[in-house]
Short mmCIF file of C-alpha atoms in Angstrom, two decimals:
data_model
loop_
_atom_site.label_atom_id
_atom_site.label_comp_id
_atom_site.label_asym_id
_atom_site.label_seq_id
_atom_site.Cartn_x
_atom_site.Cartn_y
_atom_site.Cartn_z
CA MET P 328 5.49 -16.37 -4.63
CA ARG P 329 6.74 -17.41 -8.02
CA THR P 330 10.24 -16.56 -9.24
CA VAL P 331 11.49 -16.34 -12.80
CA GLY P 332 14.87 -15.58 -14.33
CA VAL P 333 15.56 -12.41 -16.30
CA LEU P 334 15.61 -14.25 -19.64
CA GLU P 335 12.24 -15.91 -18.96
CA ALA P 336 10.80 -12.56 -17.82
CA LYS P 337 12.05 -10.88 -20.98
CA THR P 338 10.71 -13.63 -23.22
CA ASN P 339 7.31 -13.95 -21.51
CA LEU P 340 6.68 -10.45 -20.15
CA SER P 341 3.14 -10.14 -21.52
CA ALA P 342 2.14 -13.54 -20.12
CA LEU P 343 3.70 -12.70 -16.75
CA ILE P 344 1.80 -9.41 -16.61
CA ASP P 345 -1.43 -11.25 -17.41
CA GLU P 346 -0.65 -13.75 -14.64
CA VAL P 347 0.00 -11.00 -12.09
CA GLU P 348 -3.15 -9.19 -13.14
CA THR P 349 -5.40 -12.24 -12.87
CA SER P 350 -3.86 -13.90 -9.80
CA GLY P 351 -3.02 -10.75 -7.84
CA GLU P 352 0.26 -12.43 -6.81
CA ALA P 353 3.67 -10.83 -7.31
CA ILE P 354 6.41 -12.49 -9.35
CA VAL P 355 10.05 -12.07 -8.34
CA ILE P 356 12.56 -11.68 -11.15
CA THR P 357 16.03 -13.09 -10.47
CA ARG P 358 19.46 -12.73 -12.03
CA HIS P 359 21.92 -15.52 -11.28
CA GLY P 360 19.56 -16.75 -8.55
CA LYS P 361 19.43 -13.40 -6.76
CA ALA P 362 16.15 -11.43 -6.59
CA VAL P 363 16.55 -8.15 -8.48
CA ALA P 364 13.00 -7.00 -9.22
CA ARG P 365 9.37 -7.67 -8.43
CA LEU P 366 6.44 -7.63 -10.83
CA ALA P 367 3.42 -6.85 -8.65
CA PRO P 368 -0.17 -5.78 -9.22
CA GLU P 369 -0.96 -2.10 -8.88
CA PRO P 370 -3.26 -1.53 -5.92
CA SER P 371 -6.69 -0.22 -6.80
CA ASP P 372 -7.22 3.50 -6.23
CA ARG P 373 -9.75 2.83 -3.50
CA ARG P 374 -7.45 0.43 -1.64
CA ALA P 375 -4.51 2.83 -2.03
CA ARG P 376 -6.56 5.72 -0.62
CA ALA P 377 -7.77 3.60 2.31
CA THR P 378 -4.23 2.47 3.07
CA GLU P 379 -2.95 6.04 2.84
CA LEU P 380 -5.71 7.30 5.13
CA ALA P 381 -4.94 4.60 7.70
CA GLU P 382 -1.22 5.49 7.61
CA ARG P 383 -1.96 9.21 7.96
CA THR P 384 -4.32 8.51 10.86
CA ARG P 385 -1.67 6.41 12.65
CA ALA P 386 0.98 9.09 12.04
CA PHE P 387 -1.32 11.79 13.34
CA ARG P 388 -2.21 9.74 16.42
CA ASP P 389 1.45 8.98 17.15
CA LYS P 390 2.32 12.71 17.10
CA GLN P 391 -0.30 13.55 19.71
CA ALA P 392 0.28 13.68 23.44
CA PRO P 393 -1.85 11.21 25.39
CA ASP P 394 -5.25 12.77 25.99
CA PRO P 395 -8.22 11.04 27.64
CA ASP P 396 -10.61 13.12 25.52
CA TRP P 397 -9.46 11.24 22.41
CA ALA P 398 -11.15 8.11 23.70
CA SER P 399 -14.50 9.84 23.39
CA LEU P 400 -14.07 10.75 19.68
CA SER P 401 -15.88 8.72 17.04
CA TRP P 402 -14.09 7.15 14.09
CA GLU P 403 -15.69 9.74 11.79
CA GLN P 404 -14.35 12.58 13.94
CA LEU P 405 -10.87 11.04 13.91
CA LYS P 406 -10.92 10.69 10.11
CA ALA P 407 -11.97 14.35 9.75
CA ILE P 408 -9.10 15.45 11.99
CA ALA P 409 -6.63 13.35 9.99
CA ARG P 410 -7.85 14.81 6.69
CA ASP P 411 -7.52 18.35 8.05
CA GLU P 412 -3.97 17.58 9.21
CA ALA P 413 -3.00 16.16 5.83
CA ASP P 414 -4.34 19.21 4.00
CA ARG P 415 -1.96 21.50 5.84
#
């Protein structure tokens, strides 16, 4: 991960944004050698939704008491349950 000082970030902000956008890599901005901010690409909507769904599914699963019937549910059934839980 690349690091740049505050002055360089201020001077070259547009170029740094282009670099983050094309490379997909974050850039850490430092002040006096200490990391103070991160310039990172925004996740795509689809990736963000998939990540959110996975987190909600894990949270839902972790709240449930162990139940052997869960092992028989398909992934589609589990996703439907998680969506219903999130809508509440």
